[in-house]
Amino acid sequence: MEHPMSVQAKLVQSGIQLIPLNKLASSPRNVRKKDRKADIEALAASIAAKGLLQNLCVVAGEGDRFEVEAGGRRRLALMHLAKTGVIAKDFPVPCQVVDRENGREISLAENVHRVGMDAMDEVDAYAALVAEGRTPDEIARRFGGERRHVDQRLALSSLSPKIKAAWKRGDINLEAARAFCAVSDHAQQNAVFRSLGHLVEHPDMIRSRLVDGRILVTDRMAQFVGLYAYRDAGGTVSEDLFDDEATFIENPALLTRLAEDKLGAGIPALLAEGWGWADMQLGAGRIEGLSTLRGYPGWRDPTPDEQSELDRLTAEIEALDAELEANAIDDDPRWSQRDDLEAAYETVRQKAHVWDPDMRALCGVVLSIARNGQVSISEGAVRSSDEKALRALQKPARTSSESAGLAGEGEAAHVSELPKVLNRELSLVRTQVIRQALASDPDRALAVCVAGLAASSLQRSTVPGLNVSARFMKIEDLSDLADMTARLQTELPDDEADLLDWALDQSRDRLLAALGILISGAIDLAHEDTTPADLRMQDVGDRLAQTLDIDMTRYWQADLGFWTWLSKRWLVAALEQTPGLAAKSAASRGAIVKAHTKLRREELAAKVAGFYEGTGYLPAMLVTPVAAGALAVTVEGVEALSTSLQAAE
């Protein structure tokens, strides 16, 4: 192989010549076969603005023509300039003529021994040009790039000094740096940078934290209002230069006002229909004061014309069924005809599904915005203040079997020791704990799911307290579960049509984790400890608390607020059982209890609260039953029991 220095000497000896552009041709020995025409227009713009900064390397061809060994893209850029009239077709091009035998090596050397410009160097260079007075449009034009590319580089140059320093040190990569450009506020950038630790490797996580709470133009409310209406009202948007799908609403208060005005415009028409009230729900929360009860439309008798049409459609369906049973073929078009007949039948039938005027007057309508930006109308909502009137209206319509089912056949009435309100509060606390425990225990959540689904689908019944029909029960969850639910919601696709594809792409472990969260949301075991149904619900809660090994003393304490709910008789009974009195003689205990019975109920509650403070006391409905086999008599236990009995004697 020839010594490199001898090649260099030959190149120097060859010298530089000005060769007309139309005398230059592509060389078959040029090693670059792909991407020859990539970004030619940008390169042409740069040459037009700055001139040809690097000569071409050519070898002599046939006649007066030369073949370009190195600089093929520069030749194409010059040809583009000639074609557009910027330069002449015979524009003199500086070329270095080399020997033919060295042409391929020179082409390879130029394409291999090159290092692309570091992104940070490019960012600093663009920032320096702006500092010198150049506009982004001018920079894009002179360097043949797109304005968006220039804006991206300038956005990177505007990052906080702390993040730019981390980028230069290699603590974060280019993708992470781009993610920080989602906002321009340095304090916000630095806060997220600190929260993510020393090494930041997940751009999606960075963007998620930076834009948390911001409204995308694809948000349901933005779709409902419409960008044209929003902008006409003076609203502005901002774009994430590195994410084509991230465009944000900059005036959320204006957007909310426009949505309220547009949604509220439909309320007068609803009230004119006879509804008791109508309200709007723009967020994900629950309208304050709503009951869990709902009103439903009833069925009237069909009119003569409707009944005639139903009879006609029924006859056609039956005749078609007979034909299909006799001679149906694969992909028989008559099946489609049958579907059309059934759809027509259902349309006529639904005309008799109407609201009773008295029921409608008690109920209301909630207007909200669906995911696709369309208006969603929920009829039959009931305010808590109207529960009693609604129950009275519904009572005559209940069947005797339904009424019997509420009490339970052959079951005795149950009298609770605690007030109903307190029972519901206590059982709600345990519901919160059970939900959170299930969310972290996918295997048991799976068992709960199967039990509930088996009951509803195979036995046409329900397991008390388990609402596993994907109806999320509205309960203010403990913070850990609330965070888990929020994270799951951010993972789910916005379009329901994409939900199945998302689920099919997940691993079994991820699906089980999601199932735990979803099943936990179907748990509502709050009750008043009054009816037989309440007792069955308590049994379900006991079983779940037992299998989840829940210790309610970690989540609930008997504070003064609890004791003040209780009657004086109940407080005296609790006082007699306080651990502090257990060690005293019967006479002493009696004297203390007698003295306390003279106190007013509020004072006695405070005393009892003090006696029980720090003891881990739990009302019976919060106590987790001991699992079968959890207790065993040991040798040590027998000895301790014998000692205790001897001392008692």
XYZ file of C-alpha atoms in Angstrom:
649
model
C 0.000 0.000 0.000
C 1.231 3.427 -0.883
C 2.504 5.561 2.019
C -0.010 8.286 3.088
C 2.628 10.987 2.818
C 3.270 10.145 -0.831
C -0.543 10.465 -1.479
C -0.525 13.842 0.254
C 2.410 14.960 -1.898
C 0.512 13.989 -5.062
C -2.557 16.002 -3.910
C -0.459 19.072 -3.276
C 1.211 18.686 -6.647
C -2.208 18.373 -8.347
C -3.245 21.892 -7.277
C -6.661 23.611 -7.545
C -8.425 24.341 -10.832
C -11.621 26.269 -11.636
C -13.740 23.898 -13.727
C -17.115 24.885 -15.262
C -20.041 23.283 -13.438
C -21.458 21.826 -16.648
C -18.175 19.946 -17.186
C -18.497 18.015 -13.901
C -20.098 14.575 -13.730
C -20.754 11.994 -11.027
C -18.042 9.373 -10.571
C -18.923 5.668 -10.486
C -16.143 5.291 -7.895
C -17.787 7.641 -5.358
C -18.383 5.455 -2.297
C -21.520 7.305 -1.137
C -24.398 5.410 -2.759
C -27.243 6.399 -0.413
C -28.569 9.764 0.765
C -26.817 11.598 -2.060
C -29.773 13.944 -2.504
C -30.664 14.338 1.175
C -31.019 17.995 2.227
C -29.691 19.241 -1.128
C -31.869 22.353 -0.997
C -30.547 23.226 2.468
C -26.961 22.745 1.286
C -27.696 24.877 -1.788
C -29.043 27.685 0.398
C -25.927 27.537 2.564
C -23.635 27.713 -0.517
C -25.652 30.616 -1.907
C -25.262 32.499 1.378
C -21.677 31.619 2.299
C -20.098 30.399 -0.909
C -18.468 27.035 -1.540
C -16.329 26.568 1.575
C -14.712 23.300 0.441
C -13.462 22.409 -2.996
C -14.370 19.256 -4.918
C -11.946 16.416 -5.689
C -12.114 15.252 -9.314
C -10.295 13.033 -11.807
C -9.971 13.662 -15.528
C -12.678 11.945 -17.594
C -13.355 11.681 -21.279
C -12.619 14.799 -23.341
C -12.883 17.977 -21.283
C -15.099 16.485 -18.577
C -14.179 15.594 -14.993
C -15.638 13.018 -12.621
C -16.307 14.085 -9.015
C -14.738 11.648 -6.547
C -15.399 13.675 -3.388
C -18.037 16.400 -3.160
C -20.921 14.814 -5.047
C -23.550 16.477 -2.842
C -21.875 19.846 -3.297
C -22.069 19.348 -7.084
C -25.788 18.514 -6.830
C -26.365 21.613 -4.685
C -24.562 23.776 -7.269
C -26.657 22.213 -10.032
C -29.804 23.097 -8.036
C -28.609 26.709 -7.838
C -27.947 26.723 -11.580
C -31.376 25.239 -12.293
C -33.079 27.933 -10.196
C -31.044 30.693 -11.864
C -28.949 31.650 -8.855
C -25.668 30.842 -10.641
C -24.707 30.223 -14.267
C -24.655 26.721 -15.713
C -20.897 27.129 -16.352
C -20.195 28.513 -12.880
C -16.456 28.011 -12.149
C -16.104 25.422 -9.399
C -12.836 25.121 -7.434
C -11.653 21.537 -7.827
C -8.579 19.591 -6.855
C -7.561 17.191 -9.585
C -6.297 13.857 -8.256
C -4.957 10.688 -9.846
C -7.575 8.166 -10.938
C -5.975 5.342 -8.945
C -6.426 7.358 -5.719
C -9.984 8.510 -6.461
C -11.844 5.801 -4.542
C -9.578 6.167 -1.480
C -10.130 9.926 -1.432
C -13.904 9.460 -1.664
C -13.818 6.959 1.189
C -11.572 9.163 3.334
C -13.877 12.178 2.988
C -17.005 10.203 3.899
C -15.503 8.154 6.728
C -13.204 10.575 8.508
C -15.815 13.128 9.423
C -17.476 13.947 12.753
C -20.930 15.477 12.802
C -21.272 18.744 14.643
C -22.228 18.339 18.288
C -25.797 19.446 18.953
C -24.732 21.739 21.803
C -22.142 23.414 19.549
C -24.864 24.006 16.966
C -27.172 25.372 19.661
C -24.513 27.803 20.882
C -23.746 28.871 17.311
C -27.405 29.658 16.558
C -27.730 31.562 19.835
C -24.642 33.610 18.936
C -26.159 34.503 15.550
C -29.332 35.722 17.261
C -27.217 37.738 19.686
C -25.578 39.375 16.659
C -28.989 40.491 15.427
C -30.000 37.716 13.034
C -33.645 36.662 13.051
C -34.710 32.983 13.087
C -36.158 33.378 9.583
C -32.891 34.798 8.298
C -30.857 32.013 9.885
C -33.130 29.381 8.361
C -32.879 31.004 4.935
C -29.101 31.414 4.951
C -28.446 27.870 6.152
C -31.151 26.237 4.084
C -32.955 24.795 7.097
C -36.551 24.898 8.265
C -37.679 27.595 10.656
C -38.852 24.903 13.109
C -35.323 23.432 13.253
C -33.915 26.863 14.080
C -36.605 27.412 16.737
C -35.763 24.025 18.275
C -32.073 24.919 18.536
C -32.893 28.322 20.016
C -35.226 26.667 22.546
C -32.361 24.421 23.637
C -30.128 27.481 23.943
C -32.717 29.020 26.291
C -32.670 26.139 28.780
C -31.740 26.938 32.353
C -27.963 27.140 32.915
C -28.177 24.212 35.337
C -29.747 21.913 32.722
C -27.397 23.074 29.955
C -24.445 22.328 32.229
C -25.851 18.857 32.962
C -26.226 18.278 29.218
C -22.623 19.274 28.543
C -21.419 16.991 31.347
C -23.386 14.095 29.898
C -25.726 13.790 32.901
C -28.677 14.102 30.515
C -28.882 13.251 26.828
C -30.250 15.296 23.940
C -33.723 13.727 24.172
C -33.985 14.674 27.844
C -32.790 18.216 27.087
C -35.471 18.509 24.409
C -38.098 17.368 26.912
C -37.167 20.221 29.262
C -38.054 22.669 26.458
C -41.743 21.880 27.055
C -41.792 24.963 29.314
C -39.661 28.097 29.261
C -39.674 28.841 32.981
C -36.211 28.093 34.409
C -37.473 27.628 37.965
C -39.942 24.978 36.812
C -37.264 23.256 34.718
C -34.862 23.181 37.667
C -37.533 21.908 40.071
C -38.322 18.929 37.838
C -34.617 18.306 37.258
C -34.027 18.102 41.025
C -37.030 15.858 41.569
C -35.798 13.291 39.035
C -32.395 12.780 40.567
C -28.889 13.022 39.143
C -29.372 10.956 35.990
C -32.434 11.718 33.917
C -33.148 9.038 31.316
C -36.878 9.258 30.606
C -37.992 12.190 28.406
C -41.644 11.166 28.733
C -41.440 11.427 32.509
C -39.846 14.874 32.236
C -42.576 16.127 29.903
C -45.281 14.587 32.076
C -44.115 16.461 35.163
C -43.543 19.735 33.319
C -46.947 19.834 31.637
C -48.918 18.366 34.536
C -52.208 20.216 34.738
C -51.902 21.925 31.355
C -54.681 21.457 28.824
C -53.930 19.977 25.407
C -55.845 21.163 22.355
C -57.011 17.544 22.044
C -58.662 17.758 25.478
C -62.403 17.131 25.471
C -63.153 20.698 26.582
C -60.952 22.211 23.863
C -62.610 20.008 21.243
C -66.037 21.050 22.501
C -65.305 24.787 22.389
C -63.263 24.608 19.185
C -59.931 26.330 18.537
C -61.500 28.909 16.232
C -63.936 30.053 18.910
C -61.193 29.994 21.544
C -58.843 32.109 19.422
C -61.631 34.482 18.389
C -62.187 35.127 22.098
C -58.518 36.071 22.500
C -57.117 32.710 23.560
C -53.611 31.621 22.634
C -51.837 28.287 22.336
C -48.242 27.172 22.763
C -46.438 24.290 21.099
C -43.841 21.823 22.270
C -41.281 22.233 19.494
C -40.136 18.637 19.933
C -43.553 16.972 20.084
C -45.897 17.529 17.155
C -48.890 16.317 19.176
C -48.315 18.606 22.168
C -50.080 21.931 21.680
C -51.362 23.539 24.866
C -54.131 25.944 25.793
C -52.540 29.008 27.409
C -55.766 30.525 28.798
C -57.551 27.690 30.642
C -59.860 30.093 32.497
C -61.080 31.510 29.174
C -61.568 28.005 27.782
C -63.582 26.997 30.850
C -65.783 30.088 30.562
C -66.442 29.421 26.881
C -67.275 25.777 27.645
C -69.650 26.785 30.446
C -71.400 29.304 28.188
C -71.781 26.818 25.339
C -72.840 23.907 27.549
C -75.152 26.057 29.649
C -77.007 27.235 26.563
C -78.812 23.887 26.498
C -80.168 24.118 30.053
C -83.313 26.222 29.348
C -84.558 23.674 26.800
C -84.116 20.841 29.325
C -86.010 22.722 32.022
C -88.782 23.369 29.504
C -89.091 19.588 29.079
C -90.120 19.336 32.739
C -86.879 18.379 34.470
C -86.600 19.544 38.067
C -83.156 20.980 37.489
C -80.162 20.866 35.160
C -76.489 21.339 35.947
C -73.100 21.136 34.265
C -70.077 18.999 35.109
C -66.902 20.060 33.299
C -64.370 18.248 35.475
C -63.921 14.683 36.654
C -65.351 15.302 40.112
C -68.860 14.687 41.391
C -71.467 17.433 41.635
C -71.893 18.314 45.300
C -75.153 17.311 46.891
C -76.007 14.455 44.534
C -77.494 11.244 45.884
C -76.416 7.775 44.839
C -80.050 7.107 43.924
C -81.255 7.602 40.361
C -84.607 7.972 38.705
C -85.472 5.917 35.639
C -88.067 6.184 32.885
C -90.988 3.790 32.823
C -92.978 2.025 30.128
C -96.358 3.102 28.830
C -98.682 0.958 26.738
C -98.034 1.212 23.003
C -100.472 3.294 20.991
C -102.689 1.405 18.514
C -100.457 2.487 15.620
C -97.316 1.439 17.513
C -98.813 -1.926 18.437
C -99.852 -2.500 14.828
C -96.321 -1.763 13.639
C -94.818 -4.025 16.319
C -97.142 -6.864 15.283
C -96.216 -6.403 11.625
C -92.473 -6.428 12.358
C -92.859 -9.470 14.636
C -94.645 -11.381 11.869
C -91.942 -10.505 9.338
C -89.173 -11.569 11.736
C -90.891 -14.893 12.483
C -91.465 -15.590 8.777
C -87.851 -14.780 7.989
C -86.659 -16.996 10.846
C -88.636 -19.888 9.387
C -87.064 -19.358 5.963
C -83.565 -19.136 7.410
C -84.068 -22.276 9.466
C -85.203 -24.147 6.359
C -82.620 -23.093 3.801
C -80.026 -20.685 5.177
C -76.652 -20.535 3.414
C -73.263 -19.195 4.464
C -73.170 -15.381 4.439
C -76.895 -15.353 3.719
C -77.910 -11.707 3.021
C -81.215 -12.388 4.757
C -79.424 -12.258 8.124
C -78.685 -8.605 7.443
C -82.342 -8.105 6.567
C -83.298 -9.700 9.895
C -80.965 -7.326 11.776
C -82.676 -4.379 10.093
C -86.099 -5.682 11.112
C -84.987 -6.132 14.736
C -83.538 -2.620 14.780
C -86.816 -1.231 13.448
C -88.757 -3.191 16.087
C -86.566 -1.819 18.896
C -86.954 1.736 17.593
C -90.742 1.477 17.776
C -90.632 -0.256 21.177
C -88.432 2.460 22.712
C -91.074 5.071 21.921
C -93.010 3.680 24.888
C -90.023 4.184 27.208
C -90.953 7.528 28.727
C -90.441 9.564 31.870
C -93.284 9.943 34.309
C -93.889 13.721 34.715
C -93.731 13.503 38.527
C -90.492 11.486 38.365
C -88.968 13.934 35.879
C -89.891 16.884 38.105
C -87.966 15.308 41.010
C -84.932 14.376 38.934
C -82.392 16.420 37.056
C -80.056 16.325 34.104
C -76.264 16.585 34.214
C -74.568 17.965 31.116
C -70.936 17.019 30.597
C -68.431 16.691 27.774
C -67.521 13.256 26.432
C -64.002 12.275 25.383
C -64.758 13.058 21.750
C -65.789 16.608 22.610
C -69.524 15.974 22.191
C -72.206 16.812 24.747
C -73.082 13.964 27.105
C -76.526 14.106 28.757
C -77.161 12.054 31.900
C -80.840 11.991 32.858
C -82.309 10.926 36.184
C -79.784 12.383 38.631
C -81.186 12.960 42.127
C -80.209 15.494 44.751
C -79.807 14.264 48.312
C -82.558 16.619 49.440
C -85.007 14.838 47.094
C -84.187 11.265 48.185
C -87.167 10.955 50.515
C -89.637 12.221 47.918
C -88.164 9.944 45.261
C -88.401 6.871 47.482
C -92.030 7.712 48.220
C -92.734 8.049 44.513
C -90.960 4.798 43.651
C -92.441 2.752 46.514
C -95.830 2.030 44.900
C -94.069 0.790 41.772
C -92.002 -1.811 43.579
C -93.076 -5.384 43.277
C -93.722 -7.471 46.354
C -90.809 -9.712 45.471
C -88.449 -6.768 45.334
C -89.707 -5.505 48.669
C -89.232 -8.931 50.213
C -85.735 -9.087 48.835
C -84.746 -5.950 50.704
C -85.404 -7.474 54.101
C -84.447 -11.039 53.340
C -86.881 -13.907 53.628
C -87.137 -15.308 57.135
C -84.429 -13.054 58.549
C -84.865 -11.355 61.881
C -84.500 -7.606 62.241
C -81.127 -6.387 63.469
C -80.635 -3.610 65.999
C -77.265 -1.894 65.841
C -75.441 -0.721 68.949
C -74.123 2.407 67.201
C -75.881 5.269 65.381
C -76.491 4.689 61.665
C -74.374 7.671 60.634
C -71.452 6.429 62.715
C -71.815 2.883 61.359
C -71.666 4.202 57.831
C -68.618 6.330 58.634
C -66.767 3.408 60.244
C -67.592 0.962 57.455
C -66.540 3.601 54.910
C -63.135 3.861 56.588
C -62.685 0.101 56.330
C -63.868 0.219 52.708
C -61.085 2.708 51.950
C -58.494 0.446 53.540
C -59.784 -2.692 51.780
C -59.768 -0.908 48.412
C -56.178 0.220 48.893
C -55.070 -3.238 50.019
C -56.752 -4.897 47.018
C -55.086 -2.460 44.636
C -51.724 -3.734 45.867
C -52.732 -7.400 45.860
C -53.611 -8.339 42.241
C -53.993 -12.039 42.974
C -56.733 -11.501 45.547
C -58.242 -8.785 43.351
C -58.446 -11.404 40.620
C -60.265 -13.734 43.006
C -62.710 -10.976 43.943
C -63.265 -10.254 40.257
C -63.986 -13.881 39.438
C -66.360 -14.211 42.394
C -68.309 -11.134 41.410
C -68.458 -11.987 37.730
C -69.470 -15.588 38.447
C -72.295 -14.405 40.682
C -73.615 -11.882 38.171
C -73.227 -13.934 35.004
C -73.859 -17.509 36.123
C -76.098 -17.147 39.158
C -77.905 -13.941 38.235
C -77.061 -12.602 41.678
C -74.535 -10.297 43.303
C -72.006 -10.513 46.095
C -72.921 -7.759 48.586
C -70.548 -4.835 48.311
C -68.742 -6.078 45.193
C -69.663 -3.947 42.196
C -67.485 -5.641 39.595
C -69.405 -4.512 36.543
C -66.711 -1.880 35.932
C -68.792 0.725 37.733
C -66.268 2.777 39.695
C -67.767 3.652 43.082
C -67.272 7.294 44.073
C -65.297 7.232 47.319
C -62.548 9.589 48.435
C -59.694 7.077 48.437
C -56.574 7.021 50.569
C -53.663 8.881 48.999
C -51.699 5.811 47.856
C -54.637 4.366 45.915
C -55.556 7.775 44.525
C -52.011 8.110 43.148
C -52.105 4.592 41.675
C -55.428 5.309 39.983
C -54.160 8.604 38.578
C -51.054 6.919 37.140
C -53.174 4.225 35.505
C -55.447 6.862 33.987
C -52.457 8.583 32.377
C -51.449 5.285 30.728
C -54.841 4.566 29.198
C -55.524 5.771 25.649
C -57.984 8.639 25.308
C -60.074 6.838 22.701
C -62.147 3.923 24.000
C -61.608 2.214 20.631
C -57.887 1.949 21.417
C -58.389 0.519 24.912
C -58.493 -3.132 23.832
C -55.315 -2.765 21.781
C -53.625 -1.158 24.787
C -54.688 -4.013 27.062
C -53.561 -6.684 24.594
C -50.103 -5.103 24.461
C -49.602 -5.241 28.248
C -47.782 -7.960 30.156
C -49.639 -10.271 32.539
C -48.038 -8.549 35.528
C -49.097 -5.113 34.286
C -52.626 -6.322 33.630
C -52.829 -7.848 37.106
C -51.598 -4.592 38.618
C -54.208 -2.644 36.657
C -56.855 -5.194 37.624
C -56.050 -4.695 41.292
C -56.668 -0.970 40.962
C -59.851 -1.392 38.932
C -61.332 -4.069 41.184
C -60.524 -2.018 44.258
C -62.585 0.764 42.733
C -65.624 -1.518 42.596
C -65.604 -2.058 46.363
C -68.192 -0.174 48.414
C -68.862 -1.831 51.755
C -70.167 1.223 53.615
C -73.396 0.430 55.481
C -75.433 1.452 58.518
C -75.430 -1.922 60.324
C -79.222 -2.025 60.339
C -80.692 -4.397 57.765
C -79.883 -8.044 57.030
C -78.244 -6.822 53.829
C -75.934 -4.669 55.984
C -74.971 -7.738 58.011
C -74.130 -9.669 54.854
C -72.055 -6.744 53.656
C -70.209 -6.697 56.989
C -69.462 -10.411 56.549
C -67.953 -9.697 53.128
C -65.868 -6.899 54.633
C -64.695 -9.219 57.412
C -63.630 -11.851 54.897
C -61.715 -9.372 52.763
C -60.057 -7.720 55.760
C -59.053 -11.166 56.985
C -57.520 -12.368 53.718
C -55.795 -9.004 53.156
C -54.445 -9.079 56.731
C -55.706 -5.571 57.487
C -54.979 -4.031 60.870
C -57.364 -1.097 61.161
C -55.401 0.422 64.049
C -52.911 1.598 61.412
C -55.618 3.634 59.688
C -58.142 4.670 62.344
C -58.076 5.856 65.954
C -60.974 6.395 68.336
C -60.656 10.161 68.779
C -62.965 12.536 70.608
C -65.055 12.941 67.474
C -65.934 9.242 67.629
C -66.877 9.187 71.313
C -69.093 12.276 71.090
C -71.353 10.377 68.670
C -72.242 7.816 71.351
C -75.026 7.826 73.905
C -74.262 8.223 77.598
C -75.306 4.622 78.276
C -72.860 3.425 75.627
C -70.093 5.641 77.076
C -70.601 4.270 80.582
C -70.386 0.711 79.243
C -67.184 1.595 77.405
C -65.767 3.204 80.564
C -66.331 0.005 82.542
C -64.199 -1.891 80.006
C -61.254 0.529 79.813
C -57.850 -1.143 80.265
C -56.986 1.343 83.026
C -59.800 0.113 85.252
C -59.224 -3.593 84.666
C -56.414 -3.802 87.253
C -58.428 -2.062 89.990
C -60.655 -3.762 92.521
C -64.371 -4.092 91.899
C -65.098 -1.481 94.572
C -62.677 1.023 93.044
C -64.035 0.429 89.556
C -67.595 0.937 90.778
C -66.730 4.199 92.531
C -64.955 5.592 89.470
C -67.787 4.653 87.129
C -70.396 6.092 89.525
C -68.516 9.379 89.708
C -68.300 9.640 85.929
C -71.994 8.954 85.391
C -72.704 12.367 86.964
C -70.876 14.107 84.087
C -72.658 15.560 81.086
C -72.417 13.408 77.921
C -69.823 15.688 76.260
C -67.634 15.674 79.393
C -67.952 11.916 79.770
C -66.993 11.441 76.105
C -63.816 13.459 76.683
C -62.942 11.349 79.746
C -63.511 8.070 77.899
C -61.456 9.320 74.956
C -58.601 9.985 77.364
C -58.864 6.529 78.927
C -58.723 4.819 75.512
C -56.061 7.039 73.928
C -53.154 4.954 72.622
C -54.806 1.624 73.428
C -55.588 0.671 69.824
C -59.277 0.323 70.610
C -61.511 -0.610 67.662
C -65.316 -0.830 67.462
C -66.492 -4.355 66.694
C -67.255 -3.574 63.044
C -63.618 -2.571 62.426
C -62.052 -5.616 64.073
C -60.543 -8.057 61.585
C -61.587 -11.613 62.493
C -58.828 -14.075 63.280
C -58.383 -16.516 60.409
C -59.009 -20.194 61.017
C -55.805 -21.855 62.151
C -54.180 -18.552 63.025
C -54.175 -19.424 66.722
C -52.540 -22.489 68.213
C -51.913 -23.636 71.783
C -48.174 -23.877 72.421
C -46.219 -25.271 75.363
C -45.392 -21.737 76.454
C -49.060 -20.817 76.189
C -50.144 -23.723 78.378
C -47.598 -22.745 81.039
C -48.707 -19.102 80.968
C -52.359 -20.127 81.232
C -51.626 -22.410 84.200
C -49.755 -19.621 85.994
C -52.653 -17.231 85.408
C -55.207 -19.714 86.763
C -53.106 -20.418 89.866
C -52.815 -16.700 90.561
C -56.575 -16.301 90.213
C -57.152 -19.057 92.772
